[in-house]
PDB file of C-alpha atoms in Angstrom:
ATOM      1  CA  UNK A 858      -1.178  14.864 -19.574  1.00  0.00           C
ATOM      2  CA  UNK A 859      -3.939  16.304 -17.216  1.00  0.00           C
ATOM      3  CA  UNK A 860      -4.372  19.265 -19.247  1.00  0.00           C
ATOM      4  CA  UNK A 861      -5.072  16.466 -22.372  1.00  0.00           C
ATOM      5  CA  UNK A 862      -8.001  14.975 -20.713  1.00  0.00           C
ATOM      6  CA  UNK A 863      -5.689  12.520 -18.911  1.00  0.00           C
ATOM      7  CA  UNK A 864      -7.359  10.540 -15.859  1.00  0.00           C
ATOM      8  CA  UNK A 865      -5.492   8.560 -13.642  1.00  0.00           C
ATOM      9  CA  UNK A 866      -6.946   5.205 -13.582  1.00  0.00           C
ATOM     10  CA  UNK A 867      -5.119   2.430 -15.461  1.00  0.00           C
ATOM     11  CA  UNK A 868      -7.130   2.335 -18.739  1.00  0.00           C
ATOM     12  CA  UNK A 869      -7.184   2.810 -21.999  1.00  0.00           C
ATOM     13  CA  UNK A 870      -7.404   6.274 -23.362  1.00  0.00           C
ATOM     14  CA  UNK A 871      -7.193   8.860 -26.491  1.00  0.00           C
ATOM     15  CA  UNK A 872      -6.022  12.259 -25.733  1.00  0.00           C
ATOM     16  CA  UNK A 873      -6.773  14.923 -28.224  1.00  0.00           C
ATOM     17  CA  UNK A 874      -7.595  12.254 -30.451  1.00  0.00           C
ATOM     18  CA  UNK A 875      -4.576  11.548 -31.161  1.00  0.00           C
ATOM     19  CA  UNK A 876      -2.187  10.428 -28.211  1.00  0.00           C
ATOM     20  CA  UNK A 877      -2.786   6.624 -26.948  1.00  0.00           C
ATOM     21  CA  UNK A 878      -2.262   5.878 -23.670  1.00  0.00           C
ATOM     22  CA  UNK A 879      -2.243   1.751 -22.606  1.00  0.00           C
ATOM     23  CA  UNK A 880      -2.980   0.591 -19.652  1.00  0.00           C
ATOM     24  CA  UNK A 881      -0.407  -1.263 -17.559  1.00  0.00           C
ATOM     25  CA  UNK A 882      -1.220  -4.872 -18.579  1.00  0.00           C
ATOM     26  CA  UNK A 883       0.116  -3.791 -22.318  1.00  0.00           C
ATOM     27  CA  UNK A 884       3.851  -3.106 -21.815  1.00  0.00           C
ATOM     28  CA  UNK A 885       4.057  -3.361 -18.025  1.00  0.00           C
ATOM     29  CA  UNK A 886       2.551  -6.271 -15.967  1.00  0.00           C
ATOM     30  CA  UNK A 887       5.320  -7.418 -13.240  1.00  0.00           C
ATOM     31  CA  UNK A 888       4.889  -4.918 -10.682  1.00  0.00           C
ATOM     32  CA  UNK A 889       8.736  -3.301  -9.600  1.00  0.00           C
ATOM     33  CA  UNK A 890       7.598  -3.273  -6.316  1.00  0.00           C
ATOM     34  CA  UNK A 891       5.640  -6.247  -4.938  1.00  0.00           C
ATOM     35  CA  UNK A 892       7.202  -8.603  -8.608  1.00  0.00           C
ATOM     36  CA  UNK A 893       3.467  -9.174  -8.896  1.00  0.00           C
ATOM     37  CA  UNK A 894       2.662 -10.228 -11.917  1.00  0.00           C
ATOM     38  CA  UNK A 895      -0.816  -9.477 -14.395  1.00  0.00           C
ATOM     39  CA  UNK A 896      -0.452 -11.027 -17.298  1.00  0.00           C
ATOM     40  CA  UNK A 897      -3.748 -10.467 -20.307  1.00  0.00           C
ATOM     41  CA  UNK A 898      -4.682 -11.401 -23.136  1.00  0.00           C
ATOM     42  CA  UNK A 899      -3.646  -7.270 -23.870  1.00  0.00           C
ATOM     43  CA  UNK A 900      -0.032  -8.290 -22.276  1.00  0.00           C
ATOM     44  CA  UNK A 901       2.358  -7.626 -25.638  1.00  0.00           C
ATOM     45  CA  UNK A 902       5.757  -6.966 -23.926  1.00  0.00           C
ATOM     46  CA  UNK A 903       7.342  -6.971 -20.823  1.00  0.00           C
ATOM     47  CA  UNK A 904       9.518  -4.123 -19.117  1.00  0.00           C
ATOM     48  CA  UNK A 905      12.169  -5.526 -16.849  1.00  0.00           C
ATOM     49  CA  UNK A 906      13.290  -3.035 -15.090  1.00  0.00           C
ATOM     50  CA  UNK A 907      16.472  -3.380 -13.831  1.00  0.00           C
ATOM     51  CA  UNK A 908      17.315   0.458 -13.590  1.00  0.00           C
ATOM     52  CA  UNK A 909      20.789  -0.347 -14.777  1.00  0.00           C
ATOM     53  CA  UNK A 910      21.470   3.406 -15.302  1.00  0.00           C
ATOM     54  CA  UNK A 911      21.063   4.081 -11.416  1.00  0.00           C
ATOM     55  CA  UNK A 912      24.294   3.639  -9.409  1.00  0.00           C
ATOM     56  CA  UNK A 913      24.477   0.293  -7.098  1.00  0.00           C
ATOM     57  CA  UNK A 914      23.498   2.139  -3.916  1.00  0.00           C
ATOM     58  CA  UNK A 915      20.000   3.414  -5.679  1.00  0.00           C
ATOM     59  CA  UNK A 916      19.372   0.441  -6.176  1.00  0.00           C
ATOM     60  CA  UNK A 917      19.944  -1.071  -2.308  1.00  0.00           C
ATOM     61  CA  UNK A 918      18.397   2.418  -0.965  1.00  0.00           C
ATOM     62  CA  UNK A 919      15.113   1.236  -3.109  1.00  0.00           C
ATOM     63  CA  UNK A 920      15.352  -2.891  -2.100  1.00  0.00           C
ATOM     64  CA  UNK A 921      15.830  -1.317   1.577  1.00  0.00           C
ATOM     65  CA  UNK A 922      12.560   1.178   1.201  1.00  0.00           C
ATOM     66  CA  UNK A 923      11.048  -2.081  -0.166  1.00  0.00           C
ATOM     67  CA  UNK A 924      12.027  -4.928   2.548  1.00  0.00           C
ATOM     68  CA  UNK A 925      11.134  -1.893   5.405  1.00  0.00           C
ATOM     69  CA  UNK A 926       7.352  -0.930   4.136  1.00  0.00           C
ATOM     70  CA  UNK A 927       6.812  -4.615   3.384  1.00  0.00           C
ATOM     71  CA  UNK A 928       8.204  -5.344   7.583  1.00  0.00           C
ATOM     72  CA  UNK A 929       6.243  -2.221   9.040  1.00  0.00           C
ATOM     73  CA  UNK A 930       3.080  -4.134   6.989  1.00  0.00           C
ATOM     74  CA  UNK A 931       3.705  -7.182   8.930  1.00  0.00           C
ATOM     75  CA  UNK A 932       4.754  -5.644  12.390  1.00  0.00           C
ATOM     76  CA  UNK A 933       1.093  -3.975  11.893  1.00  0.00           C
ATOM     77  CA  UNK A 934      -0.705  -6.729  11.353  1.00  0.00           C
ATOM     78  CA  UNK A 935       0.716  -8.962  13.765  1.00  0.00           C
ATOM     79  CA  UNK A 936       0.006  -5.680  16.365  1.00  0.00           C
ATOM     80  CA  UNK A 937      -3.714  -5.649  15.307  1.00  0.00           C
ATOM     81  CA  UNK A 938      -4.418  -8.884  15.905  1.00  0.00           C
ATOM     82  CA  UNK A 939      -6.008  -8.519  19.294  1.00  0.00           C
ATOM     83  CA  UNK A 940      -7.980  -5.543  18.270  1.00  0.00           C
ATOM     84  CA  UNK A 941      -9.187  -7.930  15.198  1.00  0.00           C
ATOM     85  CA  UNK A 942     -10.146 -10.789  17.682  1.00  0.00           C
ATOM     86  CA  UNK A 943     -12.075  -8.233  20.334  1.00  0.00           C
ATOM     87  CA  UNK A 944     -13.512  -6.580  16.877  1.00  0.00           C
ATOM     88  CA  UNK A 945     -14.854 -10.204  15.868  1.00  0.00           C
ATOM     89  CA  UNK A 946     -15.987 -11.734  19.515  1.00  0.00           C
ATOM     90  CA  UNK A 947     -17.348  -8.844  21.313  1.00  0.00           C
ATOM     91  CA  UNK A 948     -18.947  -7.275  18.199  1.00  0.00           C
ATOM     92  CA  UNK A 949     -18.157  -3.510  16.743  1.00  0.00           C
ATOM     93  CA  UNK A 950     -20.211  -2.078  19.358  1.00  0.00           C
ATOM     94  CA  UNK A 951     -19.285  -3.462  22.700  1.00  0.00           C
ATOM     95  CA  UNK A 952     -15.338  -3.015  21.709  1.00  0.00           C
ATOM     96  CA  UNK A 953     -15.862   0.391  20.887  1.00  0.00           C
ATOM     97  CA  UNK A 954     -17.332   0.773  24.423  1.00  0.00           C
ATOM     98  CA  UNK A 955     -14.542  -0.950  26.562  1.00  0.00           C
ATOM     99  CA  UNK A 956     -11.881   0.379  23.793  1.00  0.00           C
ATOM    100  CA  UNK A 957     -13.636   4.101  25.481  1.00  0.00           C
ATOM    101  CA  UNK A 958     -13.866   2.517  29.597  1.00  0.00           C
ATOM    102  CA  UNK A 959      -9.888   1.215  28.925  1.00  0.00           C
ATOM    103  CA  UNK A 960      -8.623   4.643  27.382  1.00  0.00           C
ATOM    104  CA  UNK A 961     -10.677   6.433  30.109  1.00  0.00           C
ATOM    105  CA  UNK A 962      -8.958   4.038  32.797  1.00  0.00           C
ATOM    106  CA  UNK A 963      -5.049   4.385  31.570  1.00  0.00           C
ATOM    107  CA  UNK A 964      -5.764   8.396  30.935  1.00  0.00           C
ATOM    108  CA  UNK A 965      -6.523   8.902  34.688  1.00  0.00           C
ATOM    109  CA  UNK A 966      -4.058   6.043  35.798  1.00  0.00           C
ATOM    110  CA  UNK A 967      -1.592   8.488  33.984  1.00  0.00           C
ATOM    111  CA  UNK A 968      -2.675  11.628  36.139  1.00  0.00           C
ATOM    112  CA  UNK A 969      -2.423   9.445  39.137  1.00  0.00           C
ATOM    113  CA  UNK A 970       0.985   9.306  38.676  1.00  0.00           C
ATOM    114  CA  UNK A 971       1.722  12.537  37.849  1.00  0.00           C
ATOM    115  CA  UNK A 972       1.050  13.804  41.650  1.00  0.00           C
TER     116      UNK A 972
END
């Protein structure tokens, strides 16, 4: 499709005047992964995909993928949140500045107890 003047975007396109590419919202609007839904005025059909013609496991392997990016999201933000807070009271500036002093600190805490 590249070599047809494809580009990778989500829109609607003609390639070589002839091929019709629709975006998304046309034929697909429930996301697989996230079952988010974007439903248009464009929206003619909908593709439930239940990739029947996988074997069971697929299937778990992809729900498991799924249910582990979607707890590694969480763990992250939950992880962040006092770098958020010091972000938001202490301003950009000044946490960048004791983020430096407190890296500095542990780094030669470390070589301390090396000897």
């Amino acid at each position: 499709f590249l070599a047809h003047g494809f580009i990778v975007d989500d829109r609607e396109q003609t390639l070589d005047g002839y091929i019709h590419i629709y975006p998304t919202d046309y034929f697909c609007p429930v996301s697989f992964d996230s079952s988010k839904k974007n439903f248009t005025p464009n929206t003619i059909s909908i593709h439930w995909y239940a990739a029947s013609w996988h074997p069971v496991y697929g299937k778990k392997g992809r729900l498991y993928r799924l249910v582990r990016k979607k707890s590694r999201i969480a763990a992250d933000y939950i992880l962040h949140i006092p770098n958020r807070i010091g972000r938001k009271v202490l301003g950009m500036e000044r946490y960048e500045h004791l983020k430096k002093k407190l890296k500095k600190k542990n780094k030669s805490a470390g070589s301390d107890k090396a000897l």
